Amino acid sequence: MVDIAERAPRERGSLLTNPLARSIFIQATLLVLVIGAGWYFYENARANLAAQRIATGLGFWNNTAGFGISQTLIPYSETSTYGRAFVVGLLNTLLVAGLGIVFATALGFLVGVARLSKNWLIAKVAEVYVEVIRNLPLLFQILFWYLAVLSTLPSPRQSFSFFGLAFVNNRGLVVPEPIFNEGSGAVGIAFLAGLALAVIVRYWARARQMRTGQIYPAGRTALALIFGLPLLVYLVLGAPIRFDLPELKGLNFSTGLRIIPEFIALLLALSTYTAAFIAEIVRAGILAVNKGQTEAAYSLGLPPGLTLRLVVVPQALRVIIPPLTSQYLNLTKNSSLAVAIGYPDFFALFAGTTLNQTGQAIEIIALTMAVYLAISLITSGLMNFYNRRVALVER
Amino acid sequence: MSDIAAEAGIGPFVRRELLAANLPPPAKRGLIGWAREHLISGPFNITMTILSVLLILLIVPPLVRFMLIDAVWTGDNREACVNASGACWPFVKAKFGQFIYGFYPIAERWRPNAVFALGALLLAPLLIPRAPFKRLNAILFFGVFPIVAFVLLTGGNFSLFQFIIGRIVPLAYFVGPPWEIMGLTASFWLDYLISSVLIVSLTAAIAHFLGGNPRAVARMASLLLFLLGLALLACDFDFGLVPVETPAWGGLLVTLVVAVTGIVVSLPLGILLALGRRSELPAVKAFSIVFIEFWRGVPLITVLFFATYMLPLFLPGGLSINGLLRALIGVALFAAAYMAEVVRGGLQAIPKGQYEGAAALGLGYWQTMGQVVLPQALTLVIPGIVNTFIGLFKDTTLVLIVAIFDFLGQIRAAFTDPNWSTSTTLFTGFAFGAVVYFIFCFSMSRYSMFVERRLSAGKRH
């Protein structure tokens, strides 16, 4: 053996030590492995699908779904198609994720600031909240809210009432239902116009401040425009939007908008869970702003309110935004846990019911993954864009 | 100066009597001073204090009353708890075995217990920074422990028939009837020996042909095959254990099996992916990025559905994989992507000088990574790894959606038992689950913080 080693000393120019040859060899091996695995899976899938007589392709898309959905934002019936059910589910997912993001952000900022409060008691309360919520699995919390809290509420006849406006019972939350009469569209348009005007005012105010140094109260004007304009139109048109108050008739509520308990449980669990993570992000973000920044602002004569708004918050946001984005994405992805309690979200309707009925696992799961992937990539793309805008510009 | 003042007739101003003493500043020490500063320093602060007290009064007394004061502690069935307004602890006591082991046969429960004990015994010194023999300990925990646990939990004694050559040449035909000694199939081990010799000589020949070092290559191949052989031997050998099928597993056992397997598999995979993502080879880099971003972009539940419904279609028709194994594959792939990003963070924190220093010493890529970069990078990201593990531990609850009864699944299943259906059963189950999950996750997060503080000790002023 020693002879062999001596007879074949490692040469400098041998293929094994040549970086280029090595790089090509490694990459070619990887490529062959990936393509080989892909081909192997493809062939197996073809044989299995043929043996089990499972159809391929998206032919089921226009077939009648035949199942009911407990919450639909667009008209849907059992005779609608699978494609329609797909859209209904997607809208339900976006609804719970969108509302969840709003609530989680509000609660998270509140708790995050409370954790830094000088008040010892409230800081401790916030800390206990964060620690307890973060250390329990989300699915546990969803099941807790659904099984232990909402299902054990009284029946509709003994509902908890909130000043006769909203009622909570084991069949969900009943709130006043808005009835859109003629002219409601104008109120909506006024709202959008107010929004557009507010943006314009903000740009104009900034430009004027750059030019003359005078500050214009753009925030208050914007609020007045966004809420005042629709209110004005609403009053001028003689209140085109009415609210139908919930009314108990027999065993159930006949009027009013019923929000299903599955939605409430999911929304509660998602927002409180994510809020605990956001609170930590906010706390870290505020602590990351150097104390010298605040002191410097004070020595320039800036009052505390302006210091917070112009010096501390913009710098804290720079630290907060990237992890906040990933929390928003987590919340959206976690909304798929709806399947455990039967909230008709995208995942439950498509990868659950539709997969059960058609059996086309490959197409459906691939499509489901593609949708979540698209949501993730779009969100992180937008946030990266924003992040680049607020990022520190160094030389 | 004094002259001018004197001339002007006004002397230097000297105060003749003492000022009245100021009141002492409000005490900042002591209970009262502390309370003044932290609880009632202003109207806003007072409001906050009152709100907090109200919130605490709203939550804590009812909770204590439910868990302890009004709770029922003894009993054999629902009769004991049916009129109680507090927790029904006999329910937890009666279902305890189910919560921890699922439907693992009662006579065999010493096996999961042995696995728990062995795992704790190996994990504890691994977590204590000062404990010696870290390398040996890590090899035992990540290499030996999984195989021992696997054999103990399943019962081992798998019937292995063909290795590599046996798939081409019907060796069993030459050996004769499938006779076994102590559970070892003769035809398989004959196949294993022939295949090993062939593989070792083949790799050595290739190394020789390419101008490498055939002896080193042959040694490496033999070592790997020897370790593989040991693992297979452990699985094939008949230890006289009763086989326990995975559908009988459940409870905390499954939670821990999924979480620990996830971390043990995802750590090496994640390291490879992280290295791949920072590689200079475009194909390797692209593959790693696509793999990582794909798994990170989809929810875990879709991954579990993928593993449960889609994966079987991709494998040869006759091959059926165990339900738990499918979930494990899904969890491991998912965790590997997250682990890769954690490790990448550590790799990026290593200064360039370390790479250059290694290159100056003449170290190759794997030597640089293995001896210089990774030891530093992995130490840096221990808190990140622990945090990933906490996330994984919490995420294992999702397997209940694909009909594997983990700890939470068992709790939920126990609610449907009519023997224990009382109005407080639900809350009792959730209270018990919350305590168990909290103890696990909270202690892990404290450990992660402890390591973090220890790592940054050198950077503090």
PDB file of C-alpha atoms in Angstrom, chain A residues 1-2 8 10 14-16 23 26-27 30 34 40-41 44-45 48-49 52 118-122 125 131-132 134-137 139-140 143-144 147-148 152 273 277 333 336-337 339-340 347 351 355 361-362 365 368-369 372-373 376, chain B residues 34 37-39 45 48-49 52-53 55-56 210-212 215 281-284 287 293-294 296-299 301-302 305-306 309-310 312-317 338 394 397-398 400-401 408 412 426-427 430 433-434 437-438 441-442 446:
ATOM      1  CA  MET A   1       0.000   0.000   0.000  1.00  0.00           C
ATOM      2  CA  VAL A   2       2.815   2.375   0.860  1.00  0.00           C
ATOM      3  CA  ALA A   8       1.382   8.153  -7.416  1.00  0.00           C
ATOM      4  CA  ARG A  10      -0.445  14.009  -5.935  1.00  0.00           C
ATOM      5  CA  SER A  14      -4.321  16.647 -11.515  1.00  0.00           C
ATOM      6  CA  LEU A  15      -8.028  17.013 -12.184  1.00  0.00           C
ATOM      7  CA  LEU A  16      -8.950  16.643  -8.499  1.00  0.00           C
ATOM      8  CA  SER A  23     -16.333  23.489  -9.830  1.00  0.00           C
ATOM      9  CA  ILE A  26     -19.599  19.557  -8.444  1.00  0.00           C
ATOM     10  CA  GLN A  27     -22.160  21.630 -10.321  1.00  0.00           C
ATOM     11  CA  LEU A  30     -25.788  18.594  -8.517  1.00  0.00           C
ATOM     12  CA  VAL A  34     -31.711  17.377  -9.328  1.00  0.00           C
ATOM     13  CA  TYR A  40     -37.734   9.864 -11.111  1.00  0.00           C
ATOM     14  CA  PHE A  41     -40.575  11.651  -9.277  1.00  0.00           C
ATOM     15  CA  ASN A  44     -43.458   7.565 -10.446  1.00  0.00           C
ATOM     16  CA  ALA A  45     -46.227  10.138 -10.299  1.00  0.00           C
ATOM     17  CA  ASN A  48     -49.210   6.083  -9.711  1.00  0.00           C
ATOM     18  CA  LEU A  49     -51.804   8.446 -11.170  1.00  0.00           C
ATOM     19  CA  GLN A  52     -55.109   4.947  -9.221  1.00  0.00           C
ATOM     20  CA  LYS A 118     -41.766  53.927  33.640  1.00  0.00           C
ATOM     21  CA  ASN A 119     -44.805  52.503  35.391  1.00  0.00           C
ATOM     22  CA  TRP A 120     -43.492  49.282  36.892  1.00  0.00           C
ATOM     23  CA  LEU A 121     -46.869  47.596  37.118  1.00  0.00           C
ATOM     24  CA  ILE A 122     -47.863  48.084  33.492  1.00  0.00           C
ATOM     25  CA  VAL A 125     -48.235  43.182  32.956  1.00  0.00           C
ATOM     26  CA  GLU A 131     -43.981  35.711  27.741  1.00  0.00           C
ATOM     27  CA  VAL A 132     -47.176  33.710  28.156  1.00  0.00           C
ATOM     28  CA  ARG A 134     -45.133  33.690  22.912  1.00  0.00           C
ATOM     29  CA  ASN A 135     -44.486  30.436  24.740  1.00  0.00           C
ATOM     30  CA  LEU A 136     -47.737  28.700  23.845  1.00  0.00           C
ATOM     31  CA  PRO A 137     -48.262  27.169  20.387  1.00  0.00           C
ATOM     32  CA  LEU A 139     -52.714  26.137  17.302  1.00  0.00           C
ATOM     33  CA  PHE A 140     -53.184  25.625  21.046  1.00  0.00           C
ATOM     34  CA  LEU A 143     -58.287  25.755  19.778  1.00  0.00           C
ATOM     35  CA  PHE A 144     -58.524  27.422  23.186  1.00  0.00           C
ATOM     36  CA  LEU A 147     -63.394  25.279  21.982  1.00  0.00           C
ATOM     37  CA  ALA A 148     -63.029  26.732  25.450  1.00  0.00           C
ATOM     38  CA  THR A 152     -69.108  27.706  25.812  1.00  0.00           C
ATOM     39  CA  TYR A 273     -50.177  35.847  19.166  1.00  0.00           C
ATOM     40  CA  PHE A 277     -43.913  39.182  18.743  1.00  0.00           C
ATOM     41  CA  LYS A 333     -49.163  31.955   6.570  1.00  0.00           C
ATOM     42  CA  SER A 336     -53.931  28.528   7.209  1.00  0.00           C
ATOM     43  CA  LEU A 337     -54.384  26.973  10.659  1.00  0.00           C
ATOM     44  CA  VAL A 339     -58.409  24.352   8.791  1.00  0.00           C
ATOM     45  CA  ALA A 340     -58.203  23.041  12.375  1.00  0.00           C
ATOM     46  CA  PHE A 347     -56.324  26.401   2.605  1.00  0.00           C
ATOM     47  CA  ALA A 351     -56.306  21.907   0.015  1.00  0.00           C
ATOM     48  CA  LEU A 355     -58.572  17.952  -2.527  1.00  0.00           C
ATOM     49  CA  ALA A 361     -53.215  16.066  -4.783  1.00  0.00           C
ATOM     50  CA  ILE A 362     -50.380  17.209  -7.051  1.00  0.00           C
ATOM     51  CA  ILE A 365     -51.078  21.252  -3.293  1.00  0.00           C
ATOM     52  CA  THR A 368     -51.802  26.111  -2.823  1.00  0.00           C
ATOM     53  CA  MET A 369     -48.085  26.423  -2.255  1.00  0.00           C
ATOM     54  CA  TYR A 372     -48.811  31.359  -0.480  1.00  0.00           C
ATOM     55  CA  LEU A 373     -45.428  31.725  -2.140  1.00  0.00           C
ATOM     56  CA  SER A 376     -44.940  35.982   0.513  1.00  0.00           C
TER      57      SER A 376
ATOM     58  CA  TRP B  34     -39.872  53.574  44.643  1.00  0.00           C
ATOM     59  CA  GLU B  37     -41.412  57.190  41.104  1.00  0.00           C
ATOM     60  CA  HIS B  38     -42.712  54.064  39.383  1.00  0.00           C
ATOM     61  CA  LEU B  39     -46.429  54.007  40.107  1.00  0.00           C
ATOM     62  CA  ASN B  45     -49.004  57.182  35.556  1.00  0.00           C
ATOM     63  CA  MET B  48     -51.977  53.335  34.155  1.00  0.00           C
ATOM     64  CA  THR B  49     -51.477  51.898  37.641  1.00  0.00           C
ATOM     65  CA  SER B  52     -53.124  47.511  35.537  1.00  0.00           C
ATOM     66  CA  VAL B  53     -54.490  46.719  38.990  1.00  0.00           C
ATOM     67  CA  LEU B  55     -56.591  43.992  34.798  1.00  0.00           C
ATOM     68  CA  ILE B  56     -54.692  41.905  37.335  1.00  0.00           C
ATOM     69  CA  LEU B 210      -8.009  10.901 -11.048  1.00  0.00           C
ATOM     70  CA  GLY B 211      -4.659  11.291  -9.326  1.00  0.00           C
ATOM     71  CA  GLY B 212      -6.010  11.531  -5.791  1.00  0.00           C
ATOM     72  CA  ARG B 215      -5.668   5.119   0.572  1.00  0.00           C
ATOM     73  CA  LEU B 281     -20.607  28.073  -7.677  1.00  0.00           C
ATOM     74  CA  PRO B 282     -23.653  29.565  -9.409  1.00  0.00           C
ATOM     75  CA  ALA B 283     -25.604  26.292  -9.712  1.00  0.00           C
ATOM     76  CA  VAL B 284     -25.083  25.410  -6.045  1.00  0.00           C
ATOM     77  CA  PHE B 287     -30.262  25.663  -5.875  1.00  0.00           C
ATOM     78  CA  GLU B 293     -36.929  30.603  -0.135  1.00  0.00           C
ATOM     79  CA  PHE B 294     -39.457  28.032  -1.282  1.00  0.00           C
ATOM     80  CA  ARG B 296     -39.741  29.595   3.952  1.00  0.00           C
ATOM     81  CA  GLY B 297     -42.431  31.054   1.732  1.00  0.00           C
ATOM     82  CA  VAL B 298     -45.100  28.429   2.363  1.00  0.00           C
ATOM     83  CA  PRO B 299     -46.930  27.625   5.622  1.00  0.00           C
ATOM     84  CA  ILE B 301     -49.353  23.009   7.093  1.00  0.00           C
ATOM     85  CA  THR B 302     -48.970  22.980   3.294  1.00  0.00           C
ATOM     86  CA  PHE B 305     -50.065  18.164   3.344  1.00  0.00           C
ATOM     87  CA  PHE B 306     -47.370  17.901   0.697  1.00  0.00           C
ATOM     88  CA  TYR B 309     -50.785  13.470   0.163  1.00  0.00           C
ATOM     89  CA  MET B 310     -48.296  14.396  -2.551  1.00  0.00           C
ATOM     90  CA  PRO B 312     -46.590   9.076  -1.757  1.00  0.00           C
ATOM     91  CA  LEU B 313     -47.481   9.800  -5.396  1.00  0.00           C
ATOM     92  CA  PHE B 314     -43.849  10.604  -6.157  1.00  0.00           C
ATOM     93  CA  LEU B 315     -42.524   7.306  -4.841  1.00  0.00           C
ATOM     94  CA  PRO B 316     -42.697   3.890  -6.493  1.00  0.00           C
ATOM     95  CA  GLY B 317     -46.153   2.353  -6.300  1.00  0.00           C
ATOM     96  CA  TYR B 338     -35.077  28.144   8.611  1.00  0.00           C
ATOM     97  CA  LYS B 394     -44.554  24.810  19.031  1.00  0.00           C
ATOM     98  CA  THR B 397     -48.794  20.812  17.166  1.00  0.00           C
ATOM     99  CA  LEU B 398     -49.706  21.090  13.471  1.00  0.00           C
ATOM    100  CA  LEU B 400     -52.653  16.874  14.591  1.00  0.00           C
ATOM    101  CA  ILE B 401     -54.187  18.281  11.412  1.00  0.00           C
ATOM    102  CA  LEU B 408     -52.247  18.766  21.921  1.00  0.00           C
ATOM    103  CA  ARG B 412     -58.256  17.375  22.342  1.00  0.00           C
ATOM    104  CA  LEU B 426     -62.191  21.684  28.619  1.00  0.00           C
ATOM    105  CA  PHE B 427     -60.615  24.366  30.770  1.00  0.00           C
ATOM    106  CA  PHE B 430     -56.198  23.572  28.308  1.00  0.00           C
ATOM    107  CA  GLY B 433     -51.516  21.866  28.249  1.00  0.00           C
ATOM    108  CA  ALA B 434     -50.645  25.517  28.774  1.00  0.00           C
ATOM    109  CA  TYR B 437     -45.985  23.956  26.830  1.00  0.00           C
ATOM    110  CA  PHE B 438     -45.035  27.011  28.851  1.00  0.00           C
ATOM    111  CA  CYS B 441     -40.760  26.845  25.778  1.00  0.00           C
ATOM    112  CA  PHE B 442     -40.043  29.298  28.578  1.00  0.00           C
ATOM    113  CA  ARG B 446     -34.340  31.540  29.081  1.00  0.00           C
TER     114      ARG B 446
END
